[in-house]
Amino acid sequence: MAAAAAFATPLKCTFSTSHNVSGSTRGLHWRKNERSVKRAYRGVITAKIDHKPPPYALEALEPHMSLETFEYHWGKHHRAYVDNLNKQIVGTELDTKSLDEIILATYNKGDLLPPFNNAAQVWNHEFFWESMKPGGGGQPSGELAELIKRDFGSFEAFVSEFKAAAATQFGSGWAWLVYKANRLDVGNAVNPLPSEEDKKLVVVKSPNAINPLVYDYSPLLTIDVWEHAYYLDYQNRRPEYISTFMEKLVSWDAVSLRLEAAKARAAEREREEERERDEYEGNSQTEPQPVEMYLSDTEDSEAD
Amino acid sequence: MSLVTCSSNQFPLSSNVRSSAGPSSNNLRSFFDVSHLGGEQRRHKSRNSRRMSSITAYYGLKSPPYELDALEPYMSQRTLEVHWGAHQRGYVEALNKHLEKNDILYGYTMDELIKVTYNNGNPWPEFNSAAQVWNHDFFWESMQPGGGEMPTLGLLQQIEKDFGSFINFREKFIEAALTSFGSCWVWLVLKREKKCLAIVKTSNAINPLVWNDIPITGLDLWEHAYYLDYKNDRAKYVNTFMDHLVSWDAAAARMARAQAFVNLGEPKIPVA
């Protein structure tokens, strides 16, 4: 809730402070290069994030998610995020980066920079459209089904946990199924006993625009529980929307593909770390020992 | 000292009270009978409980001070029906369910309940429901049919003193509304320590009572407040609120009451 309290900044009595960014940009020179903005032809946005359409026609998810919802949700909300993001990053050093990179850079460890909300919402919505398909629903199969069974007990248990997370996200936000590779990669801590068991599927919920990329998780599935996602079709009946999503819209194929990709990424990272560690250990025989984080009399081993 | 607002909903402990506070809560007609005070509270279910819901009503759903279609065409009847009849009713029922389980919160006024459950930034589960009930009561009363235009007399003077001019205030208010992200509220408050008016944005269910400030008027920026009428066009909704809905009479009344608690400077004849 500290984030909520921090958000409610009172404007001063006579002046309002607009987003003042200059204080919080260590490492990221976030200031528009005025010259390059003026050079850009007026009216033409030069930054490159696209407004990707869903992988199906806008009316393809009727009657569970209406054409009208898509026209507004994709056509107005998602489009506005894309346009605003492009306006914000044109002429800055974020202009050439990929969407994922922009998200991670502007997350700024929780002290969100202005492009974060737009960038994250663009990413979230693309992910959301791809999480659904016409004639969706049913059950997952293969490795995904096994992992769900292993980590939640049963598919039904997973569904009820996911539905509960989506229903109890207060205000605007998202609910996610993520693949967590538990690398404890926070810059100064290393998982001392890594094992395959640590990699698991988890349900998380996040407020507003936050997504699990910033926690270094691999998202597999999401549902948008901002009210604009369901208000035209379901008004306040969020649980009904969530149930319909699970029963009729979820694309388990997409989720399985993402799981494979996530596992491949996790394996790749581990191999890289192995390589780095080997190299480092190879070099360190003639160099001074690396600094021990926990200075004590007994020897701490960093890793196996 | 809790500020008594026109929306306090507490039912006295020691009397048989009909939970319907007016023409509103037709569905919550459960009688409740609290026979003891001081530690032991027994809540008897309604004699008609077979017919009604089995929620014991601590707080009721207060109806807006106008008919549901009175704010047309700026806020449609359908919006009021869903926003008041479904959303706010849901918050009231959730709050009652929480209070059923938790004796320690029994007997607080709504304002006190909000401050206590806010718990200085680490809120209890009851906070969201309680605060949203209060926020919505406040919001209905902040609007009126034929609203908008400008405040008058003392409130206008205070706005001009703190913002320069009414136009400037209006711009700042709208800017605050349009730059807030997610589900939130925008308030015009009288700050107790600083003794001036200010515009405050809060997210989700938070309201200025938790900082002991006095809200003068408020605007609901959750999407459910405007989606049926304006879809994604938040700017139009906010401008319509300022031009046609906001009740400066209600704001002036709250300002007058607030002056009893906050010394705004030179002795003034109370604004009416």
XYZ file of C-alpha atoms in Angstrom:
576
model
C 0.000 0.000 0.000
C 2.985 2.279 0.191
C 2.712 2.619 -3.538
C -0.864 3.734 -3.194
C 0.026 6.331 -0.602
C 2.883 7.575 -2.693
C 0.583 7.941 -5.638
C -1.750 10.280 -3.836
C 0.514 13.288 -3.983
C -1.401 16.433 -3.110
C -0.930 19.297 -5.489
C 0.105 22.513 -3.840
C -2.504 25.123 -3.200
C -1.639 27.504 -5.961
C 0.378 25.465 -8.414
C 0.181 21.929 -9.625
C 3.372 20.024 -10.203
C 3.376 18.206 -13.466
C 5.400 15.047 -13.789
C 8.826 16.134 -12.714
C 11.182 13.493 -13.863
C 14.619 14.977 -13.609
C 15.257 13.835 -10.066
C 14.739 10.146 -10.551
C 16.632 9.124 -13.632
C 19.883 7.717 -12.435
C 21.378 5.810 -15.286
C 18.742 6.781 -17.811
C 19.112 10.177 -19.383
C 15.482 10.909 -19.699
C 15.226 14.232 -21.275
C 13.971 14.919 -24.735
C 16.536 16.214 -27.110
C 14.721 19.361 -28.133
C 16.603 19.697 -31.394
C 15.738 16.260 -32.642
C 12.066 16.721 -31.760
C 11.864 19.900 -33.761
C 13.546 18.253 -36.699
C 10.838 15.619 -36.821
C 8.166 16.627 -39.256
C 5.291 18.086 -37.317
C 2.411 15.648 -36.967
C 4.421 12.582 -37.879
C 5.397 10.287 -35.035
C 8.752 8.783 -35.795
C 9.053 6.243 -32.994
C 8.395 2.712 -33.963
C 6.154 0.830 -31.530
C 3.272 -0.612 -33.529
C -0.325 -1.060 -32.744
C -0.521 -4.787 -33.367
C -3.961 -6.196 -34.129
C -5.191 -9.352 -32.403
C -4.515 -12.621 -34.262
C -8.208 -12.933 -35.155
C -10.962 -10.691 -36.467
C -12.414 -8.216 -33.995
C -15.777 -9.957 -34.023
C -14.314 -13.438 -33.739
C -14.809 -13.720 -29.995
C -18.554 -12.978 -30.034
C -20.672 -13.498 -28.014
C -18.224 -13.848 -25.151
C -16.376 -10.648 -25.930
C -18.318 -8.394 -28.235
C -17.162 -6.545 -31.335
C -18.038 -3.289 -29.617
C -15.706 -4.121 -26.747
C -12.904 -4.826 -29.202
C -13.549 -1.644 -31.118
C -13.064 0.356 -27.956
C -10.597 -1.829 -26.084
C -8.266 -2.466 -29.010
C -9.239 0.410 -31.244
C -9.204 3.210 -28.681
C -7.531 2.189 -25.435
C -4.704 0.103 -26.877
C -4.201 2.570 -29.724
C -3.998 5.468 -27.284
C -1.316 3.704 -25.266
C 0.710 3.122 -28.432
C 0.367 6.685 -29.659
C 1.143 8.207 -26.291
C 4.142 5.965 -25.850
C 5.527 6.909 -29.219
C 5.041 10.573 -28.426
C 6.859 10.140 -25.139
C 9.889 8.286 -26.430
C 10.532 10.015 -29.738
C 13.873 11.765 -29.604
C 14.979 10.106 -26.383
C 17.317 7.227 -25.889
C 14.349 4.888 -25.502
C 13.393 5.458 -29.111
C 15.487 2.654 -30.537
C 14.771 0.092 -27.852
C 12.368 -2.823 -27.969
C 9.189 -2.732 -25.947
C 10.524 -5.127 -23.321
C 13.617 -3.048 -22.853
C 11.593 0.125 -22.487
C 9.459 -1.507 -19.814
C 12.422 -2.684 -17.793
C 14.248 0.612 -18.127
C 11.302 2.794 -17.136
C 10.218 0.546 -14.275
C 13.188 2.043 -12.517
C 12.870 -0.328 -9.540
C 9.357 0.845 -8.751
C 9.893 4.566 -9.170
C 8.008 4.616 -12.431
C 9.087 6.945 -15.174
C 6.315 8.413 -17.338
C 6.642 6.040 -20.310
C 6.238 2.999 -18.100
C 2.455 3.028 -17.891
C 2.034 3.331 -21.620
C 4.767 0.852 -22.518
C 3.599 -1.762 -20.059
C -0.016 -1.382 -21.129
C 0.939 -1.842 -24.789
C 2.815 -5.010 -23.905
C 0.033 -6.255 -21.639
C -2.654 -5.782 -24.233
C -0.710 -7.504 -26.995
C -0.127 -10.384 -24.605
C -3.809 -10.429 -23.697
C -5.083 -10.604 -27.278
C -2.743 -13.478 -27.945
C -3.917 -15.277 -24.831
C -7.345 -15.685 -26.362
C -8.697 -17.353 -29.467
C -12.065 -18.098 -31.004
C -13.299 -21.438 -29.747
C -10.902 -21.294 -26.849
C -11.242 -22.731 -23.404
C -11.069 -26.393 -22.541
C -8.041 -27.837 -20.860
C -4.307 -27.631 -21.468
C -2.362 -30.688 -22.509
C 1.122 -32.059 -22.504
C 3.812 -30.594 -20.372
C 1.738 -27.586 -19.406
C -0.963 -29.813 -17.967
C 1.606 -31.780 -16.015
C 3.238 -28.693 -14.590
C -0.134 -27.290 -13.599
C -0.952 -30.522 -11.854
C 2.411 -30.556 -10.129
C 2.299 -26.965 -8.928
C -1.386 -26.490 -8.134
C -2.582 -29.968 -7.358
C -5.091 -30.158 -10.158
C -6.373 -28.122 -13.072
C -9.490 -27.192 -11.097
C -7.390 -25.895 -8.241
C -5.426 -23.761 -10.655
C -8.590 -22.388 -12.220
C -10.075 -21.438 -8.887
C -6.849 -19.772 -7.774
C -6.613 -17.842 -11.022
C -10.239 -16.776 -10.819
C -9.798 -15.687 -7.216
C -6.739 -13.618 -8.081
C -8.580 -11.929 -10.937
C -11.689 -11.274 -8.867
C -9.845 -9.873 -5.870
C -7.548 -7.514 -7.765
C -9.068 -4.304 -6.418
C -9.295 -1.442 -8.868
C -7.515 -1.847 -12.168
C -5.014 -4.567 -12.882
C -4.207 -7.955 -14.331
C -4.035 -11.562 -13.207
C -1.258 -13.793 -14.555
C -0.054 -17.331 -14.789
C 3.728 -17.107 -14.812
C 6.695 -19.399 -15.029
C 9.033 -18.584 -12.241
C 12.632 -19.664 -12.575
C 13.480 -18.494 -9.086
C 16.908 -17.213 -9.798
C 16.858 -14.738 -6.936
C 18.693 -12.405 -9.233
C 18.605 -9.219 -7.228
C 22.146 -8.133 -7.758
C 23.645 -9.205 -4.494
C 22.037 -12.542 -3.663
C 22.462 -15.906 -5.276
C 20.291 -18.927 -4.793
C 22.628 -21.250 -2.861
C 20.833 -24.474 -3.698
C 19.317 -24.193 -7.137
C 17.279 -27.133 -8.352
C 14.738 -28.002 -10.998
C 12.011 -27.946 -8.352
C 12.473 -24.195 -7.935
C 11.116 -23.563 -11.352
C 7.412 -23.468 -10.998
C 4.143 -22.072 -12.225
C 2.610 -19.383 -10.068
C -0.496 -17.213 -10.187
C 0.138 -13.529 -9.527
C -1.955 -10.406 -9.753
C -0.682 -6.913 -10.436
C -2.199 -3.439 -10.230
C -2.636 -0.891 -13.010
C 0.060 -1.433 -15.614
C 2.574 -3.536 -13.723
C 3.399 -6.889 -15.264
C 5.554 -9.818 -14.134
C 8.390 -8.961 -16.504
C 9.546 -6.477 -13.929
C 9.814 -9.278 -11.380
C 11.866 -11.294 -13.843
C 9.109 -13.878 -14.242
C 7.994 -15.306 -17.582
C 4.301 -14.623 -18.106
C 2.293 -17.376 -19.730
C -1.314 -16.203 -19.536
C -3.117 -13.073 -18.526
C -6.577 -11.650 -18.057
C -7.298 -7.936 -18.159
C -9.426 -6.906 -15.181
C -9.448 -3.194 -15.857
C -13.113 -2.323 -16.016
C -12.845 -1.209 -19.641
C -12.178 -4.822 -20.576
C -15.565 -6.100 -19.487
C -17.837 -3.199 -18.735
C -19.727 -3.081 -22.022
C -20.441 -6.816 -21.941
C -20.733 -7.647 -18.273
C -20.991 -4.299 -16.434
C -20.012 -5.048 -12.849
C -20.224 -8.824 -13.132
C -16.507 -9.442 -13.084
C -16.673 -13.065 -11.867
C -18.925 -13.910 -14.826
C -16.413 -12.331 -17.209
C -13.577 -14.291 -15.634
C -15.478 -17.574 -15.852
C -16.341 -16.948 -19.487
C -12.718 -16.164 -20.179
C -11.572 -19.428 -18.647
C -14.254 -21.547 -20.239
C -14.563 -20.057 -23.697
C -11.658 -17.787 -24.573
C -8.336 -18.994 -23.203
C -5.895 -20.184 -25.840
C -3.991 -23.037 -24.222
C -1.931 -23.456 -27.395
C -0.488 -20.010 -26.939
C 0.193 -20.717 -23.283
C 2.012 -23.958 -24.108
C 4.159 -22.204 -26.689
C 5.071 -19.544 -24.182
C 5.929 -22.181 -21.606
C 8.359 -23.830 -24.005
C 9.929 -20.490 -24.760
C 10.187 -19.686 -21.066
C 11.853 -22.979 -20.265
C 14.271 -22.543 -23.122
C 15.121 -19.055 -21.895
C 15.657 -20.262 -18.352
C 17.902 -23.096 -19.522
C 19.874 -20.721 -21.738
C 20.422 -18.320 -18.877
C 21.639 -21.082 -16.632
C 24.093 -22.227 -19.218
C 25.381 -18.694 -19.611
C 25.830 -18.319 -15.919
C 27.701 -21.613 -15.792
C 29.954 -20.390 -18.523
C 30.588 -17.088 -16.810
C 31.269 -18.733 -13.528
C 33.683 -21.154 -15.123
C 35.494 -18.356 -16.871
C 35.607 -16.306 -13.744
C 36.851 -19.147 -11.627
C 39.390 -19.946 -14.291
C 40.721 -16.392 -14.075
C 40.493 -15.883 -10.377
C 43.299 -18.238 -9.488
C 45.754 -15.449 -10.076
C 43.449 -12.616 -9.061
C 42.217 -11.603 -5.642
C 39.163 -13.378 -4.277
C 35.761 -11.855 -5.046
C 34.272 -9.817 -2.241
C 32.292 -11.960 0.175
C 28.879 -10.580 0.798
C 28.402 -11.974 4.259
C 31.609 -11.307 6.092
C 32.021 -13.785 8.861
C 34.619 -16.084 10.322
C 33.183 -19.174 8.734
C 33.667 -19.597 5.041
C 30.590 -19.005 2.956
C 30.422 -20.755 -0.336
C 28.665 -18.794 -3.025
C 27.656 -21.699 -5.114
C 28.247 -25.371 -5.502
C -12.956 14.448 16.511
C -14.791 12.969 13.638
C -16.269 15.229 11.103
C -19.959 14.662 10.817
C -20.771 14.608 7.168
C -24.154 14.381 5.646
C -23.413 10.834 4.668
C -22.782 9.110 7.962
C -24.602 5.866 7.972
C -24.222 4.509 11.418
C -27.161 2.799 13.033
C -27.396 3.372 16.753
C -26.610 0.327 18.780
C -29.266 0.420 21.350
C -32.455 0.658 19.401
C -34.529 -1.385 17.074
C -33.752 0.161 13.793
C -35.201 -0.386 10.414
C -32.246 -0.674 8.139
C -33.889 1.156 5.279
C -32.753 4.754 5.568
C -35.408 6.007 3.213
C -36.868 4.962 -0.074
C -33.590 3.326 -0.908
C -32.665 -0.006 0.541
C -35.745 -1.918 -0.353
C -33.838 -5.130 -0.535
C -32.235 -4.888 2.874
C -35.307 -4.717 4.988
C -33.963 -6.906 7.743
C -34.817 -5.740 11.204
C -32.104 -6.181 13.701
C -32.385 -6.176 17.398
C -29.367 -5.540 19.519
C -30.358 -6.351 23.026
C -27.107 -5.779 24.857
C -24.370 -3.212 24.848
C -20.921 -3.296 26.297
C -18.981 -6.258 25.102
C -21.645 -8.676 24.283
C -23.438 -8.117 21.019
C -26.079 -10.449 19.902
C -27.427 -9.984 16.499
C -30.719 -11.628 15.825
C -31.556 -12.432 12.300
C -34.630 -10.917 10.833
C -37.908 -12.606 11.510
C -38.470 -12.534 7.791
C -35.098 -14.051 7.050
C -36.605 -16.771 4.973
C -37.633 -14.186 2.416
C -34.705 -11.782 2.601
C -30.991 -12.192 2.280
C -29.337 -13.293 5.455
C -26.982 -10.335 5.627
C -27.247 -8.499 8.873
C -27.246 -4.848 7.995
C -24.870 -2.588 9.819
C -24.777 -0.049 7.073
C -27.424 0.544 4.504
C -27.370 1.646 0.931
C -28.245 5.324 0.953
C -29.940 6.562 -2.168
C -28.736 9.617 -4.039
C -30.585 12.863 -3.256
C -32.298 12.805 -6.659
C -34.025 10.302 -8.884
C -31.836 7.954 -10.872
C -32.762 9.628 -14.133
C -32.350 13.160 -12.807
C -28.850 13.589 -14.168
C -29.740 12.757 -17.756
C -28.310 13.338 -20.315
C -24.978 13.890 -18.595
C -25.074 10.747 -16.537
C -27.612 8.240 -17.745
C -30.113 6.390 -15.644
C -28.510 3.133 -16.683
C -25.190 4.308 -15.282
C -26.810 5.251 -12.003
C -28.629 1.937 -11.879
C -25.453 -0.044 -12.303
C -23.104 2.274 -10.460
C -25.336 2.847 -7.455
C -27.544 -0.220 -7.582
C -24.885 -2.819 -8.300
C -21.442 -1.445 -7.479
C -22.256 0.513 -4.361
C -24.689 -2.095 -3.169
C -21.934 -4.649 -3.583
C -19.599 -2.556 -1.459
C -22.246 -2.181 1.229
C -22.901 -5.907 1.323
C -19.197 -6.669 1.416
C -18.775 -4.226 4.280
C -21.622 -5.790 6.193
C -20.153 -9.225 5.658
C -16.832 -8.042 7.024
C -18.431 -6.426 10.038
C -20.328 -9.585 10.816
C -17.092 -11.390 11.260
C -15.162 -8.787 13.139
C -16.562 -7.534 16.440
C -13.794 -5.125 17.076
C -15.095 -2.785 14.390
C -18.590 -2.655 15.691
C -19.800 0.748 16.725
C -17.555 3.019 14.755
C -18.949 5.855 12.717
C -18.184 5.602 9.049
C -15.438 8.235 9.224
C -13.762 6.559 12.161
C -14.090 3.181 10.506
C -12.271 4.464 7.453
C -9.439 5.965 9.453
C -9.023 2.907 11.644
C -9.102 0.373 8.860
C -6.714 2.474 6.764
C -4.236 1.616 9.438
C -1.801 4.338 8.352
C -1.209 2.947 4.919
C -1.389 -0.767 5.614
C -5.105 -1.221 5.243
C -7.292 -3.947 6.609
C -9.565 -5.793 4.210
C -12.557 -3.802 5.442
C -10.995 -0.562 4.292
C -11.770 -0.924 0.603
C -15.436 -1.633 1.202
C -15.930 1.015 3.857
C -14.095 3.692 1.937
C -15.911 2.954 -1.301
C -19.288 3.168 0.443
C -18.349 6.557 1.856
C -16.801 7.733 -1.403
C -19.888 6.942 -3.396
C -22.286 8.546 -0.934
C -20.088 11.626 -1.095
C -20.009 11.464 -4.872
C -23.802 11.346 -5.327
C -24.150 14.297 -3.029
C -21.453 16.161 -4.928
C -23.684 16.230 -7.971
C -27.083 17.668 -8.664
C -29.420 18.032 -11.583
C -28.697 21.410 -13.107
C -25.266 21.515 -11.549
C -22.087 23.023 -12.845
C -21.541 26.729 -13.357
C -19.628 28.466 -10.632
C -19.507 28.541 -6.894
C -20.536 31.745 -5.183
C -19.791 33.849 -2.160
C -17.288 32.541 0.364
C -16.378 29.338 -1.451
C -15.576 31.295 -4.580
C -13.499 33.693 -2.550
C -11.543 30.870 -1.015
C -10.976 29.249 -4.403
C -9.767 32.522 -5.813
C -7.501 32.965 -2.856
C -5.928 29.523 -3.174
C -5.905 29.010 -6.929
C -5.811 32.494 -8.344
C -9.078 32.249 -10.205
C -11.899 29.820 -10.734
C -10.731 29.150 -14.294
C -7.341 28.206 -12.980
C -8.867 25.874 -10.414
C -11.019 24.249 -13.044
C -8.021 23.703 -15.287
C -5.994 22.205 -12.478
C -8.830 19.937 -11.442
C -9.324 18.663 -14.956
C -5.609 18.205 -15.438
C -5.411 16.174 -12.247
C -8.292 14.038 -13.438
C -6.764 13.414 -16.842
C -3.285 12.620 -15.610
C -4.342 10.057 -13.075
C -3.834 6.447 -14.101
C -5.991 3.490 -13.219
C -8.942 3.540 -10.852
C -8.887 6.670 -8.795
C -10.659 9.728 -7.422
C -9.934 13.444 -7.595
C -10.907 15.681 -4.694
C -11.058 19.316 -3.778
C -10.107 19.325 -0.124
C -9.592 21.808 2.657
C -6.295 20.963 4.256
C -6.416 21.245 7.985
C -2.811 22.115 8.747
C -2.173 24.266 5.728
C -5.576 25.911 6.015
C -6.074 26.139 2.306
C -7.886 24.376 -0.486
C -6.025 21.860 -2.592
C -6.631 19.316 -5.317
C -5.750 15.762 -4.369
C -5.649 12.586 -6.469
C -6.080 9.265 -4.722
C -6.039 5.766 -6.093
C -8.489 2.931 -5.666
C -10.520 3.528 -2.518
C -8.361 6.010 -0.659
C -9.945 9.305 0.274
C -8.697 12.458 2.018
C -10.272 11.486 5.332
C -7.322 9.237 5.996
C -5.062 12.281 6.126
C -7.566 14.108 8.257
C -8.396 16.579 5.512
C -11.915 17.754 4.741
C -13.225 16.897 1.278
C -15.306 19.592 -0.368
C -16.154 17.832 -3.610
C -15.033 14.709 -5.408
C -15.066 12.973 -8.768
C -15.141 9.235 -9.376
C -12.622 8.289 -12.065
C -13.041 4.545 -11.884
C -13.996 3.422 -15.353
C -17.316 2.108 -14.117
C -18.381 5.688 -13.453
C -18.269 6.772 -17.065
C -17.815 3.789 -19.326
C -21.443 3.256 -20.260
C -21.925 6.915 -21.168
C -18.576 8.049 -22.475
C -16.663 4.817 -23.094
C -13.003 5.765 -23.137
C -13.528 9.505 -23.437
C -12.509 10.486 -19.940
C -11.892 14.092 -20.922
C -15.493 14.552 -21.998
C -16.744 13.003 -18.780
C -14.620 15.263 -16.606
C -15.606 18.377 -18.520
C -19.263 17.411 -18.333
C -18.930 16.924 -14.606
C -17.493 20.397 -14.174
C -19.977 22.020 -16.545
C -23.224 20.280 -15.743
C -23.070 18.020 -12.710
C -20.974 19.321 -9.853
C -23.069 20.681 -7.038
C -21.517 23.855 -5.696
C -24.355 24.102 -3.201
C -23.262 20.888 -1.576
C -19.660 22.052 -1.734
C -20.579 25.335 -0.080
C -22.419 23.504 2.684
C -19.395 21.331 3.334
C -17.158 24.385 3.284
C -19.357 26.117 5.819
C -19.184 23.105 8.102
C -15.472 22.838 7.579
C -14.966 26.379 8.768
C -16.091 25.222 12.180
C -13.021 23.006 12.306
C -10.421 24.970 10.434
C -9.538 28.534 11.182
C -9.144 30.129 7.797
C -7.825 33.419 9.007
C -9.669 36.579 9.748
C -12.929 36.102 11.568
C -15.550 35.567 8.966
C -19.238 35.489 8.967
C -20.040 31.896 8.034
C -20.807 31.303 4.419
C -24.225 30.038 3.607
